Amino acid sequence: MTDKSALYDTDYTLGQDNLQRWGMDVHHPVFWIASSLVLIFVIGVLMAPEAAKGAFDGAKWWSIGAFDWLFMVGGNIFVIFCLALIFLPVGKIRLGGADATPEFSTISWFAMLFAAGMGIGLMFWSVAEPTAYYTGWYETPLGVEANSPEAASKAMSATMFHWGLHPWAIYAVVALSLAFFHYNKGLPLTIRSAFYPLIKDHSWGPFGHLIDTVAVLATLFGLATSLGFGAQQASAGLSYLFGLEAGIPLQIAIIIIVTAIALVSVMRGLDGGVKVLSNVNMGIALMLLLFVMLVGPTATIFATMGSTIAGYVGDILSYSDWIDRQDEAWMQGWTVFYWAWWISWSPFVGMFIARVSKGRTVREFVIAVLLVPTVVTVIWMSVFGGSALDQIQNNIGALANGLDKVELAMFQMLENLPLAAMTSFVAIVLVLVFFITSSDSGSLVIDAITAGGKVDAPVVQRIFWVVIEGVVAAALLFGGGADALTALQAAAITVGLPFTVVLIVMCLSLYMGLSHERAYMSTPT
C-alpha cells in the first residue's frame, strides 16, 4: 500500500479467500454466489418468460414510481459533487501518487471510456429519442404540444439532459472512487473498497460480498440485455438493407459473432484488445458523423448545436426538478428510467474507467469524464437528431410518418441521404464493434470483481465471463424472445434503486478519502 497512515493501515483478507482451480483464480463467495444466481435467473426466465417479465416489470415500475424522488435527488447530487471536485483543492491529487504517469494516451483513454460508457446507446437513441419527444410517441417533455416548434426545441434539450452531465457524473463517482482507493490507498479494485473510510475492515466481510455480488449481477444483466437489444437493432438493419429475415436465428448468429470476436479481443488483453477496438470505434464514428454533417442539412445541424446548448442550459433545472411535474409520466418513463439504467451500469463502466485512468489528476479525470463527453454528445445528437427532426418537419422519408420501430430509426434517417446503403452498413458495423468493446471491457470488470479485485487474473477466467454473457443473451432470446430480454432489463434497472443509495454514500466516502490524502500529503516527513 502507498499509504501507511492509521486510517488505511489495513491488512485486508479479501485475496486470501480466493480459490484456485481449473486454471482460475476466483474469490470464493462472490464468484460462486453470483454464478449461481445468474443460473437460477436464466432457468427461471426460460421456464416462464411472460411471468418473469410481469414480475420484474412490476418491480421496476414500483421502484420508479415510488422512488422517483430518490433517483432525481441522487442524479443532482452526483453532478454537483463532481463539479465541486474540479474546483476544490483535492482536484490536484494524482491517481496513483505524485509520480504516477498515465498508462494510455489521452486519445486512447478517452476512446475507451466513451466506448464503454454509452457509445452503444448513442447509436440506438440519437435519432429515435428526439423523434419520440417531438412526435409525442410516448408523452412529451415538460408537457409541450407534440409536433410544434417548441417540441423540437424540447426534444433536443431533453435528449441532451439524458445523455449529458447526469449520466457521466454517475459514472465519474464510481470510477473516481475505485481508482483512488485502488491506486492511492492500495485497496483491491472492487466496489467494496470505496466504503473503507466508513466501515473499515467490515468491507472485507458479508457486506462487501453483497456489494460485489450485486455489482456482478448488474453488470452481467446490463451487458446481456444490451447485447440482445443490439442484436435486434443489427438484425433489423440487415433486414432493412438486404431483406434478411430479422428473426431469432439471425439475432443469435449476431450474438455468436460478437462473442467470438470479443473472445479474441479479451485474450489479447487491455492494451491489445479493448484499446484497439475503442480506437477503431471512434475512428468509424467520426467518419460517419462528418459524413452526415456534410451531406445532411449542414446549416440546420449547426443551428441545432447552438439551440441544443442553449436549451440544455436553460432547461436543466426544470428537467432536474421532480416536484409537481405536469409531465410526471414522461419524467418517470424516460428520465427516472434512464437514471436507474445508468446507475445499474455504473459498477461496470465505473470500474472499467478506473482501470484505465491511473496517472490522471482528480481534476483532469473529472473534466475528461464529465465535461468532454457532454460536449461530444451535443455534437453527435445535433448531427443525427437534428437531421432526423429536419426530415420530419419537411415531410421527408419514413420518419415523417411517425416512429414505428426504434431500432430502425437510424437507418430510416440515413435512407434519405446520399450513399444510404453504404452508411447504413457502416452504422451496423459500428453498432457491432461497440457491442464487442462493451462485452470485452465488461468481462474484464466482472473478472476483476470475482477475482477479489485482482487486475491480472488468468485469461481463462476472462474467457469464461465473455462466453457467459453471450450464452445468457442467446439463451434468453431463443427461449423467451423479447419478453425474456425485457425481464432481464427490468431486473437490471431494479438493481438501480439500492445502488442509488450506495452511490450517495460513496460520494461521502470518496470525499473523506480525498481529504485524508490531501492532509497526509501536506504532513512534513
Coordinates of C-alpha atoms in Angstrom, one line a residue:
M1 CA 0.0 0.0 0.0
T2 CA 1.2 3.5 -0.7
D3 CA -0.2 4.9 2.5
K4 CA 0.7 3.6 5.9
S5 CA -1.1 6.2 8.0
A6 CA -3.6 5.0 10.6
L7 CA -6.8 5.3 8.6
Y8 CA -5.7 2.9 5.9
D9 CA -3.3 0.7 7.8
T10 CA -5.4 -2.4 7.0
D11 CA -4.4 -6.0 6.3
Y12 CA -7.4 -6.9 4.2
T13 CA -8.1 -10.7 3.7
L14 CA -10.1 -10.4 0.5
G15 CA -7.4 -12.0 -1.6
Q16 CA -6.8 -14.8 0.9
D17 CA -10.3 -16.1 0.2
N18 CA -9.5 -16.9 -3.4
L19 CA -9.9 -20.4 -4.7
Q20 CA -7.5 -21.5 -7.5
R21 CA -8.9 -24.4 -9.5
W22 CA -9.3 -25.3 -13.2
G23 CA -6.8 -22.6 -14.1
M24 CA -9.0 -19.9 -12.5
D25 CA -8.3 -17.6 -9.5
V26 CA -11.7 -16.7 -8.1
H27 CA -12.9 -15.0 -4.9
H28 CA -14.8 -17.8 -3.2
P29 CA -18.1 -16.3 -2.1
V30 CA -18.6 -13.7 -4.7
F31 CA -17.8 -15.9 -7.8
W32 CA -20.0 -18.8 -6.7
I33 CA -22.9 -16.9 -5.4
A34 CA -23.1 -14.6 -8.5
S35 CA -22.7 -17.5 -10.9
S36 CA -25.4 -19.5 -9.1
L37 CA -27.8 -16.5 -9.1
V38 CA -27.3 -16.0 -12.8
L39 CA -28.0 -19.6 -13.5
I40 CA -31.2 -19.6 -11.3
F41 CA -32.4 -16.4 -13.0
V42 CA -31.8 -17.7 -16.6
I43 CA -33.6 -21.0 -15.8
G44 CA -36.5 -19.2 -14.2
V45 CA -37.0 -16.8 -17.1
L46 CA -36.7 -19.6 -19.7
M47 CA -39.3 -21.6 -17.8
A48 CA -41.8 -18.8 -17.6
P49 CA -40.7 -15.7 -19.7
E50 CA -44.1 -14.0 -19.6
A51 CA -44.5 -14.4 -15.8
A52 CA -40.9 -13.3 -15.3
K53 CA -41.5 -10.2 -17.5
G54 CA -44.6 -9.4 -15.5
A55 CA -42.8 -9.8 -12.1
F56 CA -39.7 -7.9 -12.9
D57 CA -41.6 -5.2 -14.8
G58 CA -43.8 -4.8 -11.7
A59 CA -40.7 -4.4 -9.5
K60 CA -39.1 -2.0 -12.0
W61 CA -42.1 0.3 -12.2
W62 CA -42.7 0.2 -8.4
S63 CA -39.1 1.3 -7.9
I64 CA -39.5 4.1 -10.5
G65 CA -42.9 5.2 -9.3
A66 CA -42.3 5.1 -5.5
F67 CA -38.7 6.3 -5.5
D68 CA -38.6 8.7 -8.5
W69 CA -37.6 11.4 -6.0
L70 CA -34.6 9.4 -4.8
F71 CA -33.4 8.9 -8.4
M72 CA -33.8 12.5 -9.2
V73 CA -32.2 13.8 -6.0
G74 CA -29.3 11.3 -6.4
G75 CA -28.7 12.4 -10.0
N76 CA -28.5 16.0 -8.9
I77 CA -26.1 15.2 -6.0
F78 CA -23.7 13.4 -8.3
V79 CA -23.5 16.3 -10.8
I80 CA -23.0 18.9 -8.0
F81 CA -20.4 16.7 -6.3
C82 CA -18.4 16.1 -9.4
L83 CA -18.4 19.8 -10.5
A84 CA -17.2 20.7 -6.9
L85 CA -14.2 18.3 -7.2
I86 CA -13.0 20.3 -10.2
F87 CA -12.6 23.5 -8.1
L88 CA -11.7 22.0 -4.7
P89 CA -8.1 21.6 -3.6
V90 CA -8.4 17.8 -3.7
G91 CA -8.5 18.2 -7.5
K92 CA -4.7 18.3 -7.5
I93 CA -4.4 14.8 -6.2
R94 CA -3.0 12.4 -8.8
L95 CA -4.4 8.9 -9.1
G96 CA -1.5 6.5 -8.2
G97 CA 0.6 9.1 -6.4
A98 CA 2.6 12.2 -7.3
D99 CA 4.9 10.3 -9.6
A100 CA 2.3 8.2 -11.4
T101 CA 2.2 8.5 -15.2
P102 CA -0.8 7.6 -17.5
E103 CA -0.8 4.2 -18.9
F104 CA -2.6 5.2 -22.1
S105 CA -2.5 8.3 -24.3
T106 CA -5.2 10.9 -23.8
I107 CA -6.9 10.0 -27.1
S108 CA -6.9 6.2 -26.4
W109 CA -8.1 6.8 -22.8
F110 CA -11.0 9.0 -23.9
A111 CA -11.9 6.5 -26.7
M112 CA -12.1 3.6 -24.2
L113 CA -14.1 5.4 -21.6
F114 CA -16.5 6.8 -24.2
A115 CA -17.0 3.4 -26.0
A116 CA -17.6 1.6 -22.7
G117 CA -19.8 4.4 -21.3
M118 CA -22.5 5.0 -23.9
G119 CA -21.3 4.5 -27.5
I120 CA -23.9 1.8 -27.9
G121 CA -26.8 4.0 -26.7
L122 CA -25.8 6.9 -28.9
M123 CA -26.2 4.7 -32.0
F124 CA -29.5 3.4 -30.8
W125 CA -31.2 6.6 -29.5
S126 CA -29.6 9.6 -31.2
V127 CA -32.3 9.5 -33.9
A128 CA -35.1 7.7 -32.1
E129 CA -35.2 9.7 -28.9
P130 CA -35.5 13.3 -30.4
T131 CA -38.1 11.8 -32.8
A132 CA -40.1 10.3 -30.0
Y133 CA -40.2 13.5 -28.0
Y134 CA -41.1 15.7 -31.0
T135 CA -43.9 13.5 -32.2
G136 CA -45.2 12.6 -28.7
W137 CA -44.5 8.9 -29.3
Y138 CA -44.6 8.4 -25.5
E139 CA -45.5 11.7 -23.9
T140 CA -43.6 15.0 -24.4
P141 CA -41.1 16.7 -22.1
L142 CA -42.5 19.4 -19.9
G143 CA -45.9 18.9 -21.4
V144 CA -45.3 20.8 -24.7
E145 CA -47.5 20.2 -27.7
A146 CA -46.3 17.5 -30.0
N147 CA -45.1 18.5 -33.5
S148 CA -44.8 22.1 -32.5
P149 CA -41.7 24.4 -32.8
E150 CA -41.4 24.3 -29.0
A151 CA -41.5 20.5 -29.1
A152 CA -38.5 20.5 -31.5
S153 CA -36.5 22.6 -29.0
K154 CA -37.5 20.5 -26.0
A155 CA -36.8 17.3 -27.9
M156 CA -33.2 18.2 -28.3
S157 CA -32.7 19.7 -24.8
A158 CA -34.4 16.7 -23.1
T159 CA -32.3 14.2 -25.1
M160 CA -29.1 16.1 -24.0
F161 CA -30.3 16.1 -20.4
H162 CA -30.4 12.3 -20.5
W163 CA -27.0 11.9 -22.2
G164 CA -25.1 14.8 -20.7
L165 CA -23.8 15.7 -17.3
H166 CA -26.0 13.5 -15.1
P167 CA -25.1 10.0 -16.5
W168 CA -21.4 10.9 -16.8
A169 CA -21.5 12.2 -13.2
I170 CA -22.9 8.8 -12.1
Y171 CA -20.0 7.0 -13.9
A172 CA -17.4 9.5 -12.6
V173 CA -18.4 9.0 -8.9
V174 CA -17.9 5.2 -9.2
A175 CA -14.8 5.4 -11.4
L176 CA -13.0 8.0 -9.3
S177 CA -13.8 6.2 -6.0
L178 CA -12.5 2.9 -7.3
A179 CA -9.4 4.4 -9.0
F180 CA -8.5 6.5 -5.9
F181 CA -8.9 3.7 -3.3
H182 CA -7.1 1.2 -5.5
Y183 CA -4.2 3.3 -6.9
N184 CA -3.6 5.7 -3.9
K185 CA -4.6 3.5 -1.0
G186 CA -3.6 0.1 -2.2
L187 CA -7.1 -1.5 -1.8
P188 CA -8.4 -4.1 -4.2
L189 CA -10.2 -2.9 -7.4
T190 CA -13.7 -3.8 -6.3
I191 CA -16.8 -1.8 -5.3
R192 CA -16.4 -2.7 -1.6
S193 CA -13.1 -0.8 -1.4
A194 CA -14.9 2.5 -1.8
F195 CA -16.5 2.1 1.6
Y196 CA -13.4 1.5 3.6
P197 CA -13.3 5.0 5.2
L198 CA -16.8 4.4 6.6
I199 CA -16.9 0.8 7.7
K200 CA -13.2 -0.1 7.8
D201 CA -12.5 -3.9 7.9
H202 CA -16.2 -4.7 7.6
S203 CA -15.6 -4.0 3.8
W204 CA -14.0 -7.5 3.6
G205 CA -16.9 -9.3 5.3
P206 CA -20.5 -10.1 4.3
F207 CA -21.4 -6.5 3.4
G208 CA -18.6 -6.4 0.9
H209 CA -19.5 -9.7 -0.5
L210 CA -23.1 -8.5 -1.0
I211 CA -22.0 -5.2 -2.7
D212 CA -19.7 -7.0 -5.1
T213 CA -22.2 -9.8 -5.9
V214 CA -24.9 -7.2 -6.8
A215 CA -22.3 -5.3 -8.9
V216 CA -21.6 -8.5 -10.8
L217 CA -25.3 -9.2 -11.4
A218 CA -26.0 -5.7 -12.5
T219 CA -23.0 -5.7 -14.9
L220 CA -23.8 -9.1 -16.4
F221 CA -27.6 -8.4 -16.8
G222 CA -26.9 -5.0 -18.3
L223 CA -24.4 -6.3 -20.8
A224 CA -26.6 -9.3 -21.8
T225 CA -29.6 -7.0 -22.2
S226 CA -27.6 -4.6 -24.4
L227 CA -26.2 -7.5 -26.4
G228 CA -29.7 -8.8 -27.0
F229 CA -31.2 -5.5 -28.0
G230 CA -28.1 -4.7 -30.0
A231 CA -28.6 -7.9 -31.9
Q232 CA -32.2 -6.8 -32.6
Q233 CA -31.0 -3.5 -34.0
A234 CA -28.3 -5.0 -36.1
S235 CA -30.7 -7.7 -37.5
A236 CA -33.3 -5.0 -38.2
G237 CA -30.6 -3.1 -40.1
L238 CA -29.5 -6.1 -42.1
S239 CA -33.1 -6.9 -42.9
Y240 CA -33.7 -3.3 -43.9
L241 CA -30.7 -3.3 -46.2
F242 CA -30.5 -6.9 -47.6
G243 CA -34.0 -8.3 -47.0
L244 CA -32.8 -10.9 -44.5
E245 CA -35.3 -12.4 -42.0
A246 CA -34.8 -10.3 -38.8
G247 CA -35.8 -13.2 -36.6
I248 CA -34.3 -15.0 -33.6
P249 CA -31.9 -17.2 -35.8
L250 CA -30.2 -14.0 -37.2
Q251 CA -30.1 -12.3 -33.8
I252 CA -28.4 -15.4 -32.2
A253 CA -26.0 -15.6 -35.1
I254 CA -25.0 -11.9 -34.5
I255 CA -24.5 -12.7 -30.8
I256 CA -22.3 -15.6 -31.6
I257 CA -20.2 -13.5 -34.0
V258 CA -19.9 -10.6 -31.4
T259 CA -19.0 -13.0 -28.7
A260 CA -16.4 -14.8 -30.8
I261 CA -14.6 -11.5 -31.7
A262 CA -14.9 -10.3 -28.1
L263 CA -13.3 -13.6 -27.1
V264 CA -10.3 -12.9 -29.3
S265 CA -10.1 -9.4 -28.0
V266 CA -10.2 -10.4 -24.3
M267 CA -7.4 -12.9 -24.9
R268 CA -5.2 -10.1 -26.3
G269 CA -5.6 -8.1 -23.1
L270 CA -6.5 -4.5 -22.4
D271 CA -3.8 -2.9 -24.5
G272 CA -4.1 -5.2 -27.5
G273 CA -7.8 -5.7 -27.3
V274 CA -10.1 -3.1 -25.8
K275 CA -7.8 -0.2 -26.7
V276 CA -7.5 -1.2 -30.3
L277 CA -11.3 -1.7 -30.7
S278 CA -12.1 1.6 -28.9
N279 CA -9.8 3.5 -31.3
V280 CA -11.4 1.8 -34.3
N281 CA -14.8 2.7 -32.8
M282 CA -14.0 6.3 -32.5
G283 CA -12.5 6.5 -36.0
I284 CA -15.5 4.9 -37.7
A285 CA -17.9 7.0 -35.6
L286 CA -16.0 10.2 -36.5
M287 CA -16.2 9.4 -40.2
L288 CA -20.0 8.7 -40.0
L289 CA -20.5 11.9 -38.1
L290 CA -18.6 14.1 -40.5
F291 CA -20.4 12.5 -43.5
V292 CA -23.9 13.1 -42.1
M293 CA -22.8 16.6 -41.1
L294 CA -21.5 17.5 -44.6
V295 CA -24.2 15.8 -46.8
G296 CA -27.1 16.4 -44.5
P297 CA -28.8 19.7 -43.7
T298 CA -25.5 21.3 -42.6
A299 CA -26.8 24.8 -41.8
T300 CA -29.6 23.3 -39.8
I301 CA -27.2 21.0 -37.9
F302 CA -25.0 23.9 -36.8
A303 CA -28.0 25.9 -35.8
T304 CA -29.3 22.9 -33.9
M305 CA -26.0 22.7 -32.0
G306 CA -26.4 26.3 -30.7
S307 CA -30.1 25.8 -29.8
T308 CA -29.4 22.5 -28.2
I309 CA -26.7 24.0 -25.9
A310 CA -29.0 27.0 -25.1
G311 CA -31.9 24.7 -24.4
Y312 CA -29.9 22.3 -22.3
V313 CA -28.6 25.1 -20.1
G314 CA -31.9 26.8 -19.9
D315 CA -34.0 23.7 -19.2
I316 CA -31.6 21.7 -17.0
L317 CA -33.2 22.9 -13.7
S318 CA -36.7 22.2 -15.0
Y319 CA -35.7 18.7 -16.0
S320 CA -33.9 18.1 -12.7
D321 CA -37.0 19.1 -10.6
W322 CA -39.3 16.3 -9.5
I323 CA -41.9 18.2 -7.6
D324 CA -45.4 18.8 -9.1
R325 CA -44.3 17.9 -12.6
Q326 CA -47.0 18.3 -15.2
D327 CA -45.2 15.7 -17.3
E328 CA -44.8 13.1 -14.5
A329 CA -45.5 10.2 -16.8
W330 CA -42.7 11.4 -19.2
M331 CA -40.3 12.0 -16.3
Q332 CA -40.8 8.6 -14.8
G333 CA -40.9 6.8 -18.2
W334 CA -37.8 8.5 -19.5
T335 CA -35.7 10.4 -17.0
V336 CA -36.1 8.2 -14.0
F337 CA -35.8 5.1 -16.2
Y338 CA -32.5 6.4 -17.6
W339 CA -31.1 7.3 -14.2
A340 CA -31.9 3.8 -12.9
W341 CA -30.3 2.3 -16.0
W342 CA -27.1 4.4 -15.8
I343 CA -26.8 3.6 -12.1
S344 CA -27.2 -0.1 -12.7
W345 CA -24.4 0.2 -15.4
S346 CA -22.2 2.3 -13.1
P347 CA -20.3 -0.7 -11.5
F348 CA -19.3 -1.9 -15.0
V349 CA -18.5 1.4 -16.6
G350 CA -17.0 3.0 -13.4
M351 CA -14.7 0.1 -12.7
F352 CA -13.5 0.0 -16.4
I353 CA -12.8 3.7 -16.4
A354 CA -11.0 3.4 -13.1
R355 CA -8.9 0.5 -14.6
V356 CA -7.6 2.8 -17.4
S357 CA -7.2 6.1 -15.5
K358 CA -4.0 5.7 -13.4
G359 CA -1.8 8.8 -13.6
R360 CA -4.5 11.4 -14.1
T361 CA -5.2 14.1 -11.5
V362 CA -8.7 14.2 -10.0
R363 CA -9.4 17.5 -11.8
E364 CA -8.2 16.1 -15.1
F365 CA -10.2 13.0 -14.6
V366 CA -13.5 14.7 -13.8
I367 CA -13.2 17.2 -16.6
A368 CA -12.5 14.3 -19.1
V369 CA -15.2 12.0 -17.8
L370 CA -17.8 14.7 -17.2
L371 CA -17.4 17.6 -19.5
V372 CA -15.7 16.3 -22.6
P373 CA -18.3 13.6 -23.3
T374 CA -21.1 16.1 -22.8
V375 CA -19.6 18.3 -25.5
V376 CA -19.1 15.4 -27.9
T377 CA -22.7 14.3 -27.2
V378 CA -24.0 17.8 -28.1
I379 CA -22.3 17.5 -31.5
W380 CA -23.4 13.8 -32.0
M381 CA -27.1 14.4 -31.1
S382 CA -27.3 17.6 -33.1
V383 CA -26.0 15.9 -36.2
F384 CA -28.2 12.8 -36.1
G385 CA -31.1 14.0 -34.1
G386 CA -31.1 17.4 -35.8
S387 CA -31.1 15.7 -39.2
A388 CA -34.0 13.4 -38.2
L389 CA -36.1 16.4 -37.0
D390 CA -35.4 18.3 -40.2
Q391 CA -36.7 15.3 -42.3
I392 CA -39.8 15.1 -40.2
Q393 CA -40.5 18.8 -40.3
N394 CA -40.1 18.8 -44.1
N395 CA -42.1 15.6 -44.5
I396 CA -39.2 13.6 -45.9
G397 CA -38.9 9.8 -45.6
A398 CA -40.4 7.2 -43.3
L399 CA -39.8 9.1 -40.0
A400 CA -42.3 11.8 -41.2
N401 CA -45.0 9.1 -40.8
G402 CA -44.1 8.6 -37.1
L403 CA -41.7 6.4 -35.1
D404 CA -42.5 2.8 -35.7
K405 CA -39.6 0.7 -34.6
V406 CA -36.9 2.4 -32.6
E407 CA -34.2 0.0 -33.9
L408 CA -34.9 1.2 -37.4
A409 CA -34.9 5.0 -36.7
M410 CA -31.2 5.5 -37.6
F411 CA -31.5 3.6 -40.8
Q412 CA -34.6 5.4 -41.8
M413 CA -32.8 8.7 -41.3
L414 CA -29.7 7.6 -43.3
E415 CA -32.0 6.4 -46.1
N416 CA -32.7 10.0 -47.2
L417 CA -29.0 10.9 -47.5
P418 CA -26.5 10.0 -50.3
L419 CA -24.8 6.6 -50.2
A420 CA -27.6 5.3 -47.9
A421 CA -26.7 1.6 -48.3
M422 CA -23.1 2.3 -47.5
T423 CA -23.7 4.5 -44.5
S424 CA -26.3 2.1 -43.1
F425 CA -23.9 -0.8 -43.4
V426 CA -21.2 1.3 -41.6
A427 CA -23.8 2.0 -38.9
I428 CA -24.4 -1.7 -38.4
V429 CA -20.6 -2.3 -38.2
L430 CA -20.3 0.5 -35.7
V431 CA -23.1 -1.0 -33.5
L432 CA -21.4 -4.4 -33.6
V433 CA -18.0 -3.0 -32.7
F434 CA -19.4 -1.0 -29.9
F435 CA -21.0 -4.2 -28.5
I436 CA -17.8 -6.1 -28.9
T437 CA -16.0 -3.4 -26.9
S438 CA -18.6 -3.5 -24.2
S439 CA -18.6 -7.3 -24.0
D440 CA -14.8 -7.2 -23.8
S441 CA -14.5 -4.4 -21.2
G442 CA -17.4 -5.8 -19.2
S443 CA -15.7 -9.2 -19.0
L444 CA -12.6 -7.6 -17.6
V445 CA -14.6 -5.8 -15.0
I446 CA -16.6 -8.9 -13.9
D447 CA -13.3 -10.9 -13.9
A448 CA -11.7 -8.3 -11.5
I449 CA -14.6 -8.3 -9.1
T450 CA -14.9 -12.1 -9.0
A451 CA -11.2 -12.4 -8.5
G452 CA -11.2 -10.3 -5.4
G453 CA -10.0 -7.1 -7.0
K454 CA -7.1 -8.6 -9.0
V455 CA -6.5 -7.0 -12.4
D456 CA -4.2 -9.8 -13.7
A457 CA -6.5 -12.8 -13.2
P458 CA -5.9 -15.8 -15.6
V459 CA -7.1 -15.4 -19.2
V460 CA -9.3 -18.5 -18.9
Q461 CA -11.4 -16.6 -16.3
R462 CA -12.0 -13.7 -18.7
I463 CA -13.0 -16.2 -21.4
F464 CA -15.5 -17.7 -19.0
W465 CA -17.3 -14.4 -18.5
V466 CA -17.3 -13.5 -22.2
V467 CA -18.9 -16.8 -23.0
I468 CA -21.4 -16.5 -20.2
E469 CA -22.5 -13.0 -21.4
G470 CA -23.2 -14.4 -24.9
V471 CA -24.8 -17.6 -23.7
V472 CA -27.2 -15.7 -21.4
A473 CA -28.2 -13.3 -24.1
A474 CA -28.6 -16.0 -26.7
A475 CA -30.5 -18.4 -24.4
L476 CA -32.9 -15.7 -23.3
L477 CA -33.6 -14.7 -26.9
F478 CA -34.0 -18.3 -28.0
G479 CA -36.2 -19.4 -25.1
G480 CA -38.2 -16.3 -24.3
G481 CA -37.7 -13.7 -27.1
A482 CA -38.5 -10.1 -26.3
D483 CA -40.2 -11.0 -23.1
A484 CA -37.1 -12.6 -21.6
L485 CA -34.9 -9.6 -22.6
T486 CA -37.4 -7.2 -21.1
A487 CA -37.4 -9.2 -17.9
L488 CA -33.6 -9.1 -17.8
Q489 CA -33.6 -5.3 -18.4
A490 CA -36.2 -4.8 -15.7
A491 CA -34.1 -6.8 -13.3
A492 CA -31.0 -4.7 -14.1
I493 CA -33.0 -1.4 -13.6
T494 CA -34.5 -2.6 -10.3
V495 CA -30.9 -3.0 -9.0
G496 CA -30.5 0.7 -9.7
L497 CA -32.7 1.5 -6.6
P498 CA -30.4 0.2 -3.9
F499 CA -27.4 1.2 -5.8
T500 CA -28.6 4.9 -5.8
V501 CA -28.1 4.8 -2.1
V502 CA -24.8 3.1 -2.5
L503 CA -23.5 5.8 -4.8
I504 CA -24.7 8.6 -2.5
V505 CA -22.8 7.1 0.4
M506 CA -19.9 6.6 -2.0
C507 CA -19.7 10.3 -2.5
L508 CA -19.2 10.8 1.2
S509 CA -16.6 8.1 1.5
L510 CA -14.7 9.4 -1.5
Y511 CA -14.5 12.9 -0.1
M512 CA -13.3 11.5 3.2
G513 CA -10.6 9.6 1.4
L514 CA -9.5 12.5 -0.8
S515 CA -9.4 14.8 2.3
H516 CA -7.3 12.3 4.1
E517 CA -4.9 12.0 1.2
R518 CA -4.5 15.8 0.9
A519 CA -3.8 16.0 4.7
Y520 CA -1.3 13.1 4.5
M521 CA 0.5 14.7 1.6
S522 CA 0.7 18.0 3.5
T523 CA 2.2 16.4 6.6
P524 CA 6.0 17.1 6.9
T525 CA 8.2 14.0 6.7

